[in-house]
Short mmCIF file of C-alpha atoms in Angstrom, two decimals:
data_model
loop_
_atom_site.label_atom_id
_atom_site.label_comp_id
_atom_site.label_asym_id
_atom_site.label_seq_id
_atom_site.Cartn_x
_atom_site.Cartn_y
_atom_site.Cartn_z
CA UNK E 1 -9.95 8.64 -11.91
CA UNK E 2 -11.59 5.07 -11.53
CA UNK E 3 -12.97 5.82 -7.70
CA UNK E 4 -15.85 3.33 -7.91
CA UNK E 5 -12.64 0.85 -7.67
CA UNK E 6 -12.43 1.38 -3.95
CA UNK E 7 -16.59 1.66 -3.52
CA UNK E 8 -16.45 -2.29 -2.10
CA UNK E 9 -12.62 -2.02 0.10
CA UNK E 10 -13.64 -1.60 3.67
CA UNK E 11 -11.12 -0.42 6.10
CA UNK E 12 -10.33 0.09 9.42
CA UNK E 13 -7.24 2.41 9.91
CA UNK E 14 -4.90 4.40 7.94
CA UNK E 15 -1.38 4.54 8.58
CA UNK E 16 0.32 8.15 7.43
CA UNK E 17 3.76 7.90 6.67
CA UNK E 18 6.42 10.61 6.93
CA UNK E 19 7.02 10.81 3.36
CA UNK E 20 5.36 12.62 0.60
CA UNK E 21 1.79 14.16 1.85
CA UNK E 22 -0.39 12.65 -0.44
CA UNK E 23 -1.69 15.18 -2.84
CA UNK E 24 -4.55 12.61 -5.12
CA UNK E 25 -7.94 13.44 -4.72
CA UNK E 26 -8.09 9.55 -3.76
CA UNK E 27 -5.57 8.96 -1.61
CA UNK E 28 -6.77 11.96 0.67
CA UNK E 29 -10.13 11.15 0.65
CA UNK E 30 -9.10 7.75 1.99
CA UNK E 31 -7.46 9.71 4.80
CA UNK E 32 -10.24 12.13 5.52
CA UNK E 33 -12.86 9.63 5.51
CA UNK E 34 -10.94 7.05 7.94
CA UNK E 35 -12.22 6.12 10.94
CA UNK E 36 -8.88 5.64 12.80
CA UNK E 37 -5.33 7.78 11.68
CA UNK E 38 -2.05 6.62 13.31
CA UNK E 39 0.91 8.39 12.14
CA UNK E 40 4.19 7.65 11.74
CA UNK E 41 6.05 9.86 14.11
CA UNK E 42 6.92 13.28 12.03
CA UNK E 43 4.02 12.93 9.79
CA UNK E 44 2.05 13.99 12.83
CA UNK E 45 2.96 17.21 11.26
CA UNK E 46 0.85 17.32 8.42
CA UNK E 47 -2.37 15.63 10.30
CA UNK E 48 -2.38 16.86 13.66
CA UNK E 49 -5.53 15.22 13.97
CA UNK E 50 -4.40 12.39 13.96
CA UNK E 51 -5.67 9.31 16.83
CA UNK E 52 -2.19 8.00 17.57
CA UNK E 53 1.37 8.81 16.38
CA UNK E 54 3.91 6.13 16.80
CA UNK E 55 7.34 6.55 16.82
CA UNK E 56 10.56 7.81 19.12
CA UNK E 57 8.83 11.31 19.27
CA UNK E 58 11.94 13.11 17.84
CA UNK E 59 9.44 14.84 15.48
CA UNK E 60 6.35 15.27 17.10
CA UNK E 61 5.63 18.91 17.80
CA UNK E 62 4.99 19.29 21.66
CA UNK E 63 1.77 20.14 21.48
CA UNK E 64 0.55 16.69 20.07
CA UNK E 65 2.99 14.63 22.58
CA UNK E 66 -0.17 13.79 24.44
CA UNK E 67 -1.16 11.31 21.29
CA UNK E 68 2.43 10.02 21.39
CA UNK E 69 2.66 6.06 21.79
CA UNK E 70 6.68 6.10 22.18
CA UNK E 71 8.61 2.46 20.99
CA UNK E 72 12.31 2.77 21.09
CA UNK E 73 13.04 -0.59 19.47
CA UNK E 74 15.23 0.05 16.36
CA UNK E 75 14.79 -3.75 14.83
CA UNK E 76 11.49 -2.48 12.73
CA UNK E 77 11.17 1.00 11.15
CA UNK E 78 8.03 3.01 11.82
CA UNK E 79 5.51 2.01 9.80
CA UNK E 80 6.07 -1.56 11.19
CA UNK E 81 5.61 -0.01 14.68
CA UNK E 82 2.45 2.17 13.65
CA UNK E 83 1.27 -1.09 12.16
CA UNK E 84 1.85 -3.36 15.13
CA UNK E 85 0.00 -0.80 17.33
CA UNK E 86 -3.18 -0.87 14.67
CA UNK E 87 -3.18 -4.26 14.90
CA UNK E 88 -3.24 -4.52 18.95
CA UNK E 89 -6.13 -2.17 18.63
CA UNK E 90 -7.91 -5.01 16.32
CA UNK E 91 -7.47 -3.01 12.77
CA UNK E 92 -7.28 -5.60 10.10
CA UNK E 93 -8.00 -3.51 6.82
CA UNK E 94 -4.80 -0.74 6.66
CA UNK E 95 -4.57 1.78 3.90
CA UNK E 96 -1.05 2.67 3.82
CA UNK E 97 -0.55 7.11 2.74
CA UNK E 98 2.48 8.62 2.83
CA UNK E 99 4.69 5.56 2.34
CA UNK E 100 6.84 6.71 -0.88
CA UNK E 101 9.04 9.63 -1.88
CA UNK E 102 11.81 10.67 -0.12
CA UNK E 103 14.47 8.82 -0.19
CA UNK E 104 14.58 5.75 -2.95
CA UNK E 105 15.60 3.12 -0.26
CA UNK E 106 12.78 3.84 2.35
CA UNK E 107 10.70 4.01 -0.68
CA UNK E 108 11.49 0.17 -1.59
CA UNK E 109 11.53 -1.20 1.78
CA UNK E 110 8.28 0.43 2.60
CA UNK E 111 6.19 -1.08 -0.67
CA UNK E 112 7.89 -4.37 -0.21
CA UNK E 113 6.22 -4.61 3.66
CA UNK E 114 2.89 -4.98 2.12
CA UNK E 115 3.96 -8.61 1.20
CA UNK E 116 5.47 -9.08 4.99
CA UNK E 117 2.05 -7.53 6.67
CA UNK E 118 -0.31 -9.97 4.88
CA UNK E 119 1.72 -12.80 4.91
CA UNK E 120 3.13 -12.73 8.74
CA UNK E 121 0.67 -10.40 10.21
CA UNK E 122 -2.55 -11.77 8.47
CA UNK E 123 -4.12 -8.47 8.01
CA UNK E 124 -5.18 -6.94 4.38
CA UNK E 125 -2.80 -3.87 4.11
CA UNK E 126 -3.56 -1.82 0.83
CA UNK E 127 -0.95 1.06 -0.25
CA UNK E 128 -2.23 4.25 -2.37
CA UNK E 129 0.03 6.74 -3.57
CA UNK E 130 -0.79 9.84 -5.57
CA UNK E 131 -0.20 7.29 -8.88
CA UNK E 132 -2.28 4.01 -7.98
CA UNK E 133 -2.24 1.69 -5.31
CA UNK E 134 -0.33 -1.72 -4.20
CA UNK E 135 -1.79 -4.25 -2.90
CA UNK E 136 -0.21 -7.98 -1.89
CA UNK E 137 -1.66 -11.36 -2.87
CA UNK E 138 -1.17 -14.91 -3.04
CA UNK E 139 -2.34 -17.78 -4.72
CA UNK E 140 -4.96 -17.19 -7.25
CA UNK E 141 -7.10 -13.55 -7.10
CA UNK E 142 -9.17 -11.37 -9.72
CA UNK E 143 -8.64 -7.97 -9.64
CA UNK E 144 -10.83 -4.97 -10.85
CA UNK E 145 -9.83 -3.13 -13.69
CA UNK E 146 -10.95 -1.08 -16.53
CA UNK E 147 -9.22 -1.35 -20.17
CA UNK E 148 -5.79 0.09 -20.62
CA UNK E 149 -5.06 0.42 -16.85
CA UNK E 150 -1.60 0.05 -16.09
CA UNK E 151 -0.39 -3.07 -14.55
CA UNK E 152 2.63 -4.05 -12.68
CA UNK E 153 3.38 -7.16 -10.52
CA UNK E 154 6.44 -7.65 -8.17
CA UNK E 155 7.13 -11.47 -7.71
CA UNK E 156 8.05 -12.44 -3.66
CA UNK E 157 8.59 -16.11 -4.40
CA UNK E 158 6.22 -17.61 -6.96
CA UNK E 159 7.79 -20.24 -9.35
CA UNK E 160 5.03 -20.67 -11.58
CA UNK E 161 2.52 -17.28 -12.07
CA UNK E 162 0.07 -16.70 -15.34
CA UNK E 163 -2.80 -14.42 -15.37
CA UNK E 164 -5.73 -13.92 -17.66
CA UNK E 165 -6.96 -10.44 -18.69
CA UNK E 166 -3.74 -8.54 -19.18
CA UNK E 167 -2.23 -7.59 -22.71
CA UNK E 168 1.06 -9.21 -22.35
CA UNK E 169 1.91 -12.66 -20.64
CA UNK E 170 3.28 -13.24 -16.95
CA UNK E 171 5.25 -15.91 -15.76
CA UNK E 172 7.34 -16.02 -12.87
CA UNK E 173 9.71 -13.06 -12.62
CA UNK E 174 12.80 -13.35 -11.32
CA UNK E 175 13.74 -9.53 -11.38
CA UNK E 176 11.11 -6.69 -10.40
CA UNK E 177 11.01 -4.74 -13.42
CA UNK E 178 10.26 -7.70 -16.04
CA UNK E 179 6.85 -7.29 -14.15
CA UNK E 180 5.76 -3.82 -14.96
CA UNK E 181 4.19 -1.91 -17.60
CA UNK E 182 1.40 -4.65 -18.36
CA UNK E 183 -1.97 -3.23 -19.08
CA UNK E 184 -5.64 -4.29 -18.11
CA UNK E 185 -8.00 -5.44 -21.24
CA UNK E 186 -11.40 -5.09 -19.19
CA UNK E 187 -12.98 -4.80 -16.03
CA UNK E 188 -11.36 -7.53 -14.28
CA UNK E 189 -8.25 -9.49 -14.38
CA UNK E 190 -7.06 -13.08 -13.02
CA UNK E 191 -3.50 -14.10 -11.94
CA UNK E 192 -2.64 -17.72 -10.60
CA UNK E 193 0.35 -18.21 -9.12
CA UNK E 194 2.05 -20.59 -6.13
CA UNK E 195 2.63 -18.11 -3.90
CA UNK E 196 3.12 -14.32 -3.17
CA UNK E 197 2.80 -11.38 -4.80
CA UNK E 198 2.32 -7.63 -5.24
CA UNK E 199 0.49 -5.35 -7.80
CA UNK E 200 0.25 -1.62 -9.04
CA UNK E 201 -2.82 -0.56 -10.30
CA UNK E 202 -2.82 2.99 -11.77
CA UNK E 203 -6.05 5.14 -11.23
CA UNK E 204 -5.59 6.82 -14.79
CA UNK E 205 -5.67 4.77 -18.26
CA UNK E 206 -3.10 5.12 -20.53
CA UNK E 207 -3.63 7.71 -23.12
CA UNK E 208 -3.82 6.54 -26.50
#
């Protein structure tokens, strides 16, 4: 597993999800080293330890009600919430566990928020699962990599997108999956584009 990747990614909070507990040697020692954990209502359940859980509290044992920062509104789901409240706390760099499994459509919707967090909420959210991690982007960025490290990139917009350092050529996608399965040549990659946009970076190579 690539974990000198992450050595330069500072962050602030994580935000635990209620989905699947991430089970990566990564992704949970993002969680045990963070300096702030809010979770997402029933994930309280796996990290009772956890600084803040956000949610309606239909999940949270009793015990940990204490911790329990309790926002009715139904218009955003609860990683939204959990987010907002990192944010009014001044948290800027999010790592985002827990986020996927479950079911397929919370799944989506939750990846696809990266995008909506950086772009409307101006922070740097980054999303690991027990796979790789997502992060959002706009513009024109470089990436780390190492050689045959699997690529993907969702397009949220971009009419013209090209990037230098992968093994198969980008362009603007108009349907998620003609943007996966791409693979890193070296240590870094670059992809220019006109506006936003989200990539999965795998922490394994591809075997040959």
């Amino acid at each position: 597993m690539k974990n000198e990747l992450f050595t330069d990614f500072q962050y602030d909070a994580v935000v635990l999800a209620d989905g699947d507990f991430p089970s990566a040697s990564l992704p949970q020692r993002l969680l045990h080293a963070a300096p702030f954990v809010c979770c997402c209502d029933g994930a309280a359940r796996h990290w009772p330890e956890a600084d803040a859980i956000v949610g309606d509290g239909d999940s949270v044992p009793q015990a940990l009600r204490c911790r329990l920062i309790k926002i009715d509104e139904q218009e955003d789901n609860d990683l939204t919430k959990a987010t907002r409240y990192c944010i009014s706390r001044g948290y800027r760099h999010i790592v985002y566990l827990g986020a996927t499994g479950g079911r397929e459509d919370h799944t989506l919707g939750n990846i696809a928020l990266m995008v909506r967090y950086q772009q409307e909420f101006g922070i740097e959210p980054l999303m690991a699962t027990d796979h790789g991690w997502f992060v959002p982007a706009q513009g024109e960025a470089t990436f780390r990599s190492f050689p045959r490290q699997q690529v993907s990139i969702f397009n949220f917009g971009c009419t013209r997108l090209q990037a230098q350092g992968l093994a198969y050529p980008c362009y603007a996608y108009r349907q998620w999956w003609q943007g996966t399965l791409n693979e890193a040549l070296a240590d870094s990659f670059t992809i220019t584009a006109d506006g936003p946009y989200l990539v999965f970076r795998t922490y394994m190579p591809k075997e040959v």
